[in-house]
Amino acid sequence: MKKIYKFIMLALLAITVFATSGFTTSIKADQKDVTYDRIMKRGYIVLGTSPDYAPYEFQTTSNNKSKDVGMDISVAKDIADDLGVKLKIKNMDFDSLLVALQTGKVDMVLSGMNPSAARRKSVDFSDVYYKGGQSILINKKDAGIYKNKDSFKHKKIAAQTGSIQYNLAKKQIDGAKVSGIQKGADLILALQTNKVEGVVMEKPTAEAYAANNSGIKVIQGGFTLNDDETSTAVAMPKNSPVLRKKINTTISKIKAKNLLPQYLKEAGTYLKGNTVNTSMIHYWKYFAMGVGYTILISILGVIFGFITGTLLALLRLSDNKVLRGLSAAYVEFVRGTPLMVQLMFVYFGLGLFVNLPALTAGIIAVSLNSGAYVAEVIRGGINSVDDGQREAAESLGLNKRDRMRFVIMPQALKNIWPALGNEFISLIKESSIVSIIGVTDLIYQLKIVQSDTYRGVAPIVVAMILYFVMTFSLSRLLKFYERKFNNG
Amino acid sequence: MKKIYKFIMLALLAITVFATSGFTTSIKADQKDVTYDRIMKRGYIVLGTSPDYAPYEFQTTSNNKSKDVGMDISVAKDIADDLGVKLKIKNMDFDSLLVALQTGKVDMVLSGMNPSAARRKSVDFSDVYYKGGQSILINKKDAGIYKNKDSFKHKKIAAQTGSIQYNLAKKQIDGAKVSGIQKGADLILALQTNKVEGVVMEKPTAEAYAANNSGIKVIQGGFTLNDDETSTAVAMPKNSPVLRKKINTTISKIKAKNLLPQYLKEAGTYLKGNTVNTSMIHYWKYFAMGVGYTILISILGVIFGFITGTLLALLRLSDNKVLRGLSAAYVEFVRGTPLMVQLMFVYFGLGLFVNLPALTAGIIAVSLNSGAYVAEVIRGGINSVDDGQREAAESLGLNKRDRMRFVIMPQALKNIWPALGNEFISLIKESSIVSIIGVTDLIYQLKIVQSDTYRGVAPIVVAMILYFVMTFSLSRLLKFYERKFNNG
Amino acid sequence: MAKEIIKIENLTKKYGKNTILKDISAEVKDGDIISVIGPSGAGKSTFLRCLTLLEKPTAGVVSLEGEDLTKKTQKEIEHVREKVGMVFQNFNLFPNMTVLKNITLAPIRVKGLSEAKANQQALSLLDQVGLSDKAEAYPDNLSGGQRQRVAIARALAMKPDVMLFDEPTSALDPEMVGEVLDVMRQLAKSGMTMVVVTHEMGFAQSVSNQIWFMENAGIQEKSTPEEFFSNPKTDRAKEFLSKILVK
Amino acid sequence: MAKEIIKIENLTKKYGKNTILKDISAEVKDGDIISVIGPSGAGKSTFLRCLTLLEKPTAGVVSLEGEDLTKKTQKEIEHVREKVGMVFQNFNLFPNMTVLKNITLAPIRVKGLSEAKANQQALSLLDQVGLSDKAEAYPDNLSGGQRQRVAIARALAMKPDVMLFDEPTSALDPEMVGEVLDVMRQLAKSGMTMVVVTHEMGFAQSVSNQIWFMENAGIQEKSTPEEFFSNPKTDRAKEFLSKILVK
Ligand SMILES: Nc1ncnc2c1ncn2[C@@H]1O[C@H](COP(=O)(O)OP(=O)(O)OP(=O)(O)O)[C@@H](O)[C@H]1O
Ligand SMILES: Nc1ncnc2c1ncn2[C@@H]1O[C@H](COP(=O)(O)OP(=O)(O)OP(=O)(O)O)[C@@H](O)[C@H]1O
Ligand SMILES: [Mg+2]
Ligand SMILES: [Mg+2]
């Protein structure tokens, strides 16, 4: 409940004051350090971490292998280097980290961990190496205007919907118009496209974004926060005075060289699998997968659409008035409503009865939609056959089936190939709508790349070009065959 | 930071134990009750509340007047009724509520407030009237299978992305597949469409949803929680023994009659302006506004599309090879890519230079897109004019401009009216895509109604029918005029 | 007296409110060569199509060899049509089949002939119309005159009792008209009963034994060619002839 | 000797690799009535269209009253075209204008006549072709013969020095052919220079002073009508005539 939050702050403050004064003195007692000795003997130090908290520590996959990265990992590497040992990383639940320390499973923990009083009871902490907090991202060009939260009075500012940042902005900036936006990448986009003047974000995340977007800049939030909950330190087993000293030395070095911003920047580039750069070529796999799905959906849509369409066209030609009416109504209705609602209807409506995966729902919706258009194409094809052909066949005594089979259909099919080809082309474009239910087609991937690279427009342009290449080459191919067909 | 949460629980537990034992005894001291006397003298009781916490208390607008509603408000009304006075409501920031109590600005506070130790120092609290907590929503048909959180081991369960509930589900249900979903209504939809087996939600909210959706049911979460942070009581000025007694009587009555579920249900129906029912007719204003925007965008799209299209067609016919090529390239490119990417390109791409409101961006994208199609329609219209017409005009000595103006164009325009009409119809459907950038068209409204009524399919069906009515009547109208045109 | 093949009694055909054919009675006897002439829009094509029920008459009776066609179901009519060959102004060959297939399709599917038999018969018919070398050609590669001759062969392959021609030469270039009329002349000589809508007065005069002059939704005059061309009975026929012959 | 109006020297026209016209030389003198006849596809239409540069010749010279048209720019050609009237097989009237507007458009826009003057002249031309009552009608409401007569009036309204006709009667129902030929005959009598592509042998024989027989991308024979019909010089002309006359 929202009311808890403020209260917690106060409670924490009280506890921490008590804890830091009460316990910190009792640590220096024993200069023997089993942990340190063990590390030096083995030649490696085991880091325990819970890699689900970007940009502190998180996993990234490249070449199908996952790897731990993040600011804390970089710090841990420095510690290992300074100790002259190798670094081994053990991933576990956050809750198990302290137990692992106490039982000697790991030698140190860097996991965005606050050196809280309660924790100090069971483990040792190094000096604080990072102080987080809430920052504000602004456009560089506005650097003169916005200094901290107070510059945003009566301005437009954004934060993630329902987040702590959102509440901070609402409560601590007078008269600001706060927009809630769901995704980090969209927040950046909103900022870059001047839809808001600033974005409130947790400091390290803000720094990761700023490091990867030349146009934006982090400024101090200046929010009233409890100091303690924003600091991060290294945890190690109780009674590790030597290790603690060594680690503090490394931390001092890191602070002196101001290495953390660089580590954060690196972490930013890793976010969601981004290994080195934010160039679009680097993301070719995403786009390729998107193109694959787009083509898959279009092809299946065309095939099932053709089957549906043929059935509908045959119903339309049947002698049964009811069937004719049903077919006509279906075609009219489907052609009269947007694919978007049809898709929602299939996904959510049919979903009431069977659990449809998004991809299946997408293909079904696209096929049913395409079927209506194909039905009209086929009907048009049949109508395009000169009525004289029917009359000639009829006056030769051929019955209805034979007339269809030998005379009308072969000519109709020949006439409709180009229209079917166009239907295929338009499916490639229209299938883009399935992204709204989460099918990983080209548009969906474009959004992923957007949020991965924190770049708004480049992925759109790439997707646009890819769509164009697909539709254009297909239409050329079709024209080529059509010409061949007509000449041959 | 995520790590804080667990720690807070422990801290709170400690504090509350201390608080409840330490302070509760000191209250009965003074039987004189100024607050009570003041209330009875004035004939009304002033309730202080911060109406931004549905379903406890929140604002709803009907007929352009906002009104406070919610469970707490209902309880407050009962209190006033039992006291035999009127209820006046004062809205303020949550943070100011206690001060208002202490300074006599308000007589009592019901605002989802926990009777915490810190607060008990400055104000009195009634008995706890509601215990919240975390519940799980399930489909009624599964009532036999799922009893509490432990039934969900290795099952699919959902919660709001990044919420406390999400973490609870992850941490306290072994092996559950937890999906994060952003919006409450989508959570319900996911449950109703069997995409997940259960949804973790705060108790009162869960109850509000269940009360308004016959197919779903609330079960106990059974999560390990600190009891205190889930209870809610009435706050009143210190030393209000009489008032406190009276209020406790009312609370007992409410508990005895089990009125709270009903109050929660009522609160649910109010959520986001829903006054009484979730029938679609009730939402006609939303749909009407959506239809309005859809039509507006389509009409403007057709008009600007026609202007753009005419320009493009004229360029295409010009003698300048470069202009011809540019026009052809534009048309090919736009027709070869989905409107969805074009829209994103305009909104985010142009947004880098000027701050485009979503509606404007939508209209620009739709017009630019439509322009390409209209250009082809116009070109087709010109081509459809028999070449003999040009030859006849040419052999009469008419120059190029006159040929266009007097002979070709009038016939071309006559030929393309139906195609332009169809373009209009397809714009009605395609404009639906602008909802993704937040233009409040019909699809957007459909989503709002979905989340407002917690009903997934009905709004889709209504929107579908509305789209169909629009396109169908327009196409009939066009056919009517076309026929008239051809006969007259 | 020759056997009666087609008998038309009080035939009326309307499209909506427009009366195209009004109360026409006439008969075609075995061996008759009837030329139907008249101005454009007189209803000649509609009349011909009513004879084989490609158009359903609004009222009246059309009997083929004594059987009333208007009473028959769609299926029965399909069967009767075998007996009536029809040749159209626009040939209406099936462009998706070779000439041979065009001719053999109906005999095989409708009469149940074996393919070998049907091919043999088709080749002899092609020979008859002077196109034995075009059996494997597709209609699109033939000249207009050739197409029309194939269309005649196709109709003959069903061994009809009567052949209907609807302006068989008017879609042809002038220099191809002759070859088609030659085939029709031959056919007439062989004793085939024929009803020919035509603007070729020479053909009408020299080949037919009756001229039916249609105008204004009815047959205004039935005469022998000699009578009709030298001394038409009605003023309308006179006017028509004056227009069409004096150039 | 009469003035030379059109002179064609070594005219060649190709579409891609196909040679449609090959090295044609000919001339049209003031007052000539020339009938161009020949089988379909011989290139007659293409030839006619080359005379007014609706088709650009591939090689050769077309001169109008001494001016070489092939050397002119598009703009200059537009100007020259006033002097050449053209009548098409399919009339090509402007369906979006009344008959009167069809006739007056070019005089007003090209020659700069006042509307009153143009109307007056148009009405007299309509009278001449027997359609004075149709001035306010739209082309769609006219019969084929009427349309073609309006098309002739439209061409005449520019007071051309020569009139070109491309099969002016072959899209007409037979009974309408006469009325159009009558107008053309009148025109010939009034001394208009005319080049007429036609299949109407009667007209060619009785009205023209020269017959040009085209086949195989060239003019194979230029004769007087008497010579041509009684004793054609080339075998091809003989064959053509035998096909077209003997029905
Ligand atoms: N399907 C139809 N619906 C309505 N009217 C029709 C239809 N078919 C023909 N008509 C009308 O019937 C009349 C006679 O047409 P029909 O084709 O029989 O004349 P025709 O004598 O064959 O003329 P032509 O010599 O031009 O072929 C015409 O006025 C025509 O417009
Ligand atoms: N635009 C064109 N492109 C290519 N070939 C053409 C074109 N126009 C005409 N031809 C060809 O040129 C040849 C002569 O055509 P043209 O129309 O001049 O003949 P014609 O003598 O007028 O025939 P008809 O009597 O059928 O009108 C034909 O083989 C035709 O296919
Ligand atoms: Mg006819
Ligand atoms: Mg021609």
PDB file of N, CA and C in Angstrom, chain A residues 238-268:
ATOM      1  N   LYS A 238      31.668 -12.475   8.147  1.00  0.00           N
ATOM      2  CA  LYS A 238      32.052 -11.791   9.389  1.00  0.00           C
ATOM      3  C   LYS A 238      33.504 -12.108   9.690  1.00  0.00           C
ATOM      4  N   ASN A 239      34.151 -11.160  10.326  1.00  0.00           N
ATOM      5  CA  ASN A 239      35.557 -11.339  10.702  1.00  0.00           C
ATOM      6  C   ASN A 239      36.475 -11.554   9.501  1.00  0.00           C
ATOM      7  N   SER A 240      36.386 -10.641   8.523  1.00  0.00           N
ATOM      8  CA  SER A 240      37.303 -10.696   7.394  1.00  0.00           C
ATOM      9  C   SER A 240      38.074  -9.385   7.331  1.00  0.00           C
ATOM     10  N   PRO A 241      38.842  -9.056   8.354  1.00  0.00           N
ATOM     11  CA  PRO A 241      39.464  -7.731   8.415  1.00  0.00           C
ATOM     12  C   PRO A 241      40.442  -7.491   7.257  1.00  0.00           C
ATOM     13  N   VAL A 242      41.199  -8.516   6.876  1.00  0.00           N
ATOM     14  CA  VAL A 242      42.176  -8.327   5.809  1.00  0.00           C
ATOM     15  C   VAL A 242      41.479  -8.094   4.474  1.00  0.00           C
ATOM     16  N   LEU A 243      40.592  -9.016   4.211  1.00  0.00           N
ATOM     17  CA  LEU A 243      39.840  -8.894   2.953  1.00  0.00           C
ATOM     18  C   LEU A 243      39.161  -7.535   2.889  1.00  0.00           C
ATOM     19  N   ARG A 244      38.567  -7.137   4.008  1.00  0.00           N
ATOM     20  CA  ARG A 244      37.837  -5.889   4.052  1.00  0.00           C
ATOM     21  C   ARG A 244      38.765  -4.724   3.710  1.00  0.00           C
ATOM     22  N   LYS A 245      39.950  -4.779   4.252  1.00  0.00           N
ATOM     23  CA  LYS A 245      40.907  -3.701   4.027  1.00  0.00           C
ATOM     24  C   LYS A 245      41.292  -3.648   2.552  1.00  0.00           C
ATOM     25  N   LYS A 246      41.592  -4.819   2.024  1.00  0.00           N
ATOM     26  CA  LYS A 246      41.984  -4.890   0.615  1.00  0.00           C
ATOM     27  C   LYS A 246      40.860  -4.360  -0.287  1.00  0.00           C
ATOM     28  N   ILE A 247      39.656  -4.807   0.040  1.00  0.00           N
ATOM     29  CA  ILE A 247      38.517  -4.384  -0.785  1.00  0.00           C
ATOM     30  C   ILE A 247      38.323  -2.885  -0.688  1.00  0.00           C
ATOM     31  N   ASN A 248      38.474  -2.343   0.552  1.00  0.00           N
ATOM     32  CA  ASN A 248      38.333  -0.892   0.705  1.00  0.00           C
ATOM     33  C   ASN A 248      39.388  -0.146  -0.089  1.00  0.00           C
ATOM     34  N   THR A 249      40.587  -0.726  -0.173  1.00  0.00           N
ATOM     35  CA  THR A 249      41.629  -0.101  -0.990  1.00  0.00           C
ATOM     36  C   THR A 249      41.189  -0.031  -2.460  1.00  0.00           C
ATOM     37  N   THR A 250      40.696  -1.167  -2.928  1.00  0.00           N
ATOM     38  CA  THR A 250      40.214  -1.184  -4.321  1.00  0.00           C
ATOM     39  C   THR A 250      39.127  -0.138  -4.516  1.00  0.00           C
ATOM     40  N   ILE A 251      38.212  -0.069  -3.541  1.00  0.00           N
ATOM     41  CA  ILE A 251      37.109   0.893  -3.669  1.00  0.00           C
ATOM     42  C   ILE A 251      37.650   2.322  -3.703  1.00  0.00           C
ATOM     43  N   SER A 252      38.612   2.613  -2.854  1.00  0.00           N
ATOM     44  CA  SER A 252      39.200   3.958  -2.880  1.00  0.00           C
ATOM     45  C   SER A 252      39.796   4.253  -4.254  1.00  0.00           C
ATOM     46  N   LYS A 253      40.492   3.239  -4.797  1.00  0.00           N
ATOM     47  CA  LYS A 253      41.101   3.414  -6.116  1.00  0.00           C
ATOM     48  C   LYS A 253      40.034   3.722  -7.176  1.00  0.00           C
ATOM     49  N   ILE A 254      38.966   2.930  -7.117  1.00  0.00           N
ATOM     50  CA  ILE A 254      37.874   3.118  -8.080  1.00  0.00           C
ATOM     51  C   ILE A 254      37.295   4.515  -7.959  1.00  0.00           C
ATOM     52  N   LYS A 255      37.126   4.952  -6.683  1.00  0.00           N
ATOM     53  CA  LYS A 255      36.581   6.288  -6.477  1.00  0.00           C
ATOM     54  C   LYS A 255      37.542   7.349  -6.972  1.00  0.00           C
ATOM     55  N   ALA A 256      38.831   7.135  -6.702  1.00  0.00           N
ATOM     56  CA  ALA A 256      39.830   8.114  -7.116  1.00  0.00           C
ATOM     57  C   ALA A 256      39.869   8.251  -8.631  1.00  0.00           C
ATOM     58  N   LYS A 257      39.837   7.114  -9.279  1.00  0.00           N
ATOM     59  CA  LYS A 257      39.886   7.152 -10.759  1.00  0.00           C
ATOM     60  C   LYS A 257      38.519   7.461 -11.370  1.00  0.00           C
ATOM     61  N   ASN A 258      37.477   7.535 -10.525  1.00  0.00           N
ATOM     62  CA  ASN A 258      36.118   7.785 -11.011  1.00  0.00           C
ATOM     63  C   ASN A 258      35.717   6.785 -12.094  1.00  0.00           C
ATOM     64  N   LEU A 259      35.898   5.514 -11.748  1.00  0.00           N
ATOM     65  CA  LEU A 259      35.648   4.472 -12.755  1.00  0.00           C
ATOM     66  C   LEU A 259      34.171   4.105 -12.911  1.00  0.00           C
ATOM     67  N   LEU A 260      33.373   4.373 -11.874  1.00  0.00           N
ATOM     68  CA  LEU A 260      31.995   3.867 -11.908  1.00  0.00           C
ATOM     69  C   LEU A 260      31.165   4.356 -13.101  1.00  0.00           C
ATOM     70  N   PRO A 261      31.278   5.663 -13.464  1.00  0.00           N
ATOM     71  CA  PRO A 261      30.486   6.098 -14.625  1.00  0.00           C
ATOM     72  C   PRO A 261      30.784   5.243 -15.854  1.00  0.00           C
ATOM     73  N   GLN A 262      32.064   4.905 -16.011  1.00  0.00           N
ATOM     74  CA  GLN A 262      32.439   4.085 -17.165  1.00  0.00           C
ATOM     75  C   GLN A 262      31.825   2.694 -17.053  1.00  0.00           C
ATOM     76  N   TYR A 263      31.865   2.117 -15.854  1.00  0.00           N
ATOM     77  CA  TYR A 263      31.266   0.805 -15.658  1.00  0.00           C
ATOM     78  C   TYR A 263      29.767   0.838 -15.958  1.00  0.00           C
ATOM     79  N   LEU A 264      29.148   1.923 -15.530  1.00  0.00           N
ATOM     80  CA  LEU A 264      27.713   2.047 -15.780  1.00  0.00           C
ATOM     81  C   LEU A 264      27.434   2.142 -17.272  1.00  0.00           C
ATOM     82  N   LYS A 265      28.316   2.869 -17.956  1.00  0.00           N
ATOM     83  CA  LYS A 265      28.130   3.016 -19.391  1.00  0.00           C
ATOM     84  C   LYS A 265      28.253   1.659 -20.082  1.00  0.00           C
ATOM     85  N   GLU A 266      29.278   0.910 -19.674  1.00  0.00           N
ATOM     86  CA  GLU A 266      29.435  -0.436 -20.225  1.00  0.00           C
ATOM     87  C   GLU A 266      28.208  -1.285 -19.940  1.00  0.00           C
ATOM     88  N   ALA A 267      27.731  -1.175 -18.719  1.00  0.00           N
ATOM     89  CA  ALA A 267      26.543  -1.947 -18.343  1.00  0.00           C
ATOM     90  C   ALA A 267      25.387  -1.578 -19.258  1.00  0.00           C
ATOM     91  N   GLY A 268      25.259  -0.288 -19.527  1.00  0.00           N
ATOM     92  CA  GLY A 268      24.185   0.171 -20.398  1.00  0.00           C
ATOM     93  C   GLY A 268      24.256  -0.477 -21.764  1.00  0.00           C
TER      94      GLY A 268
END
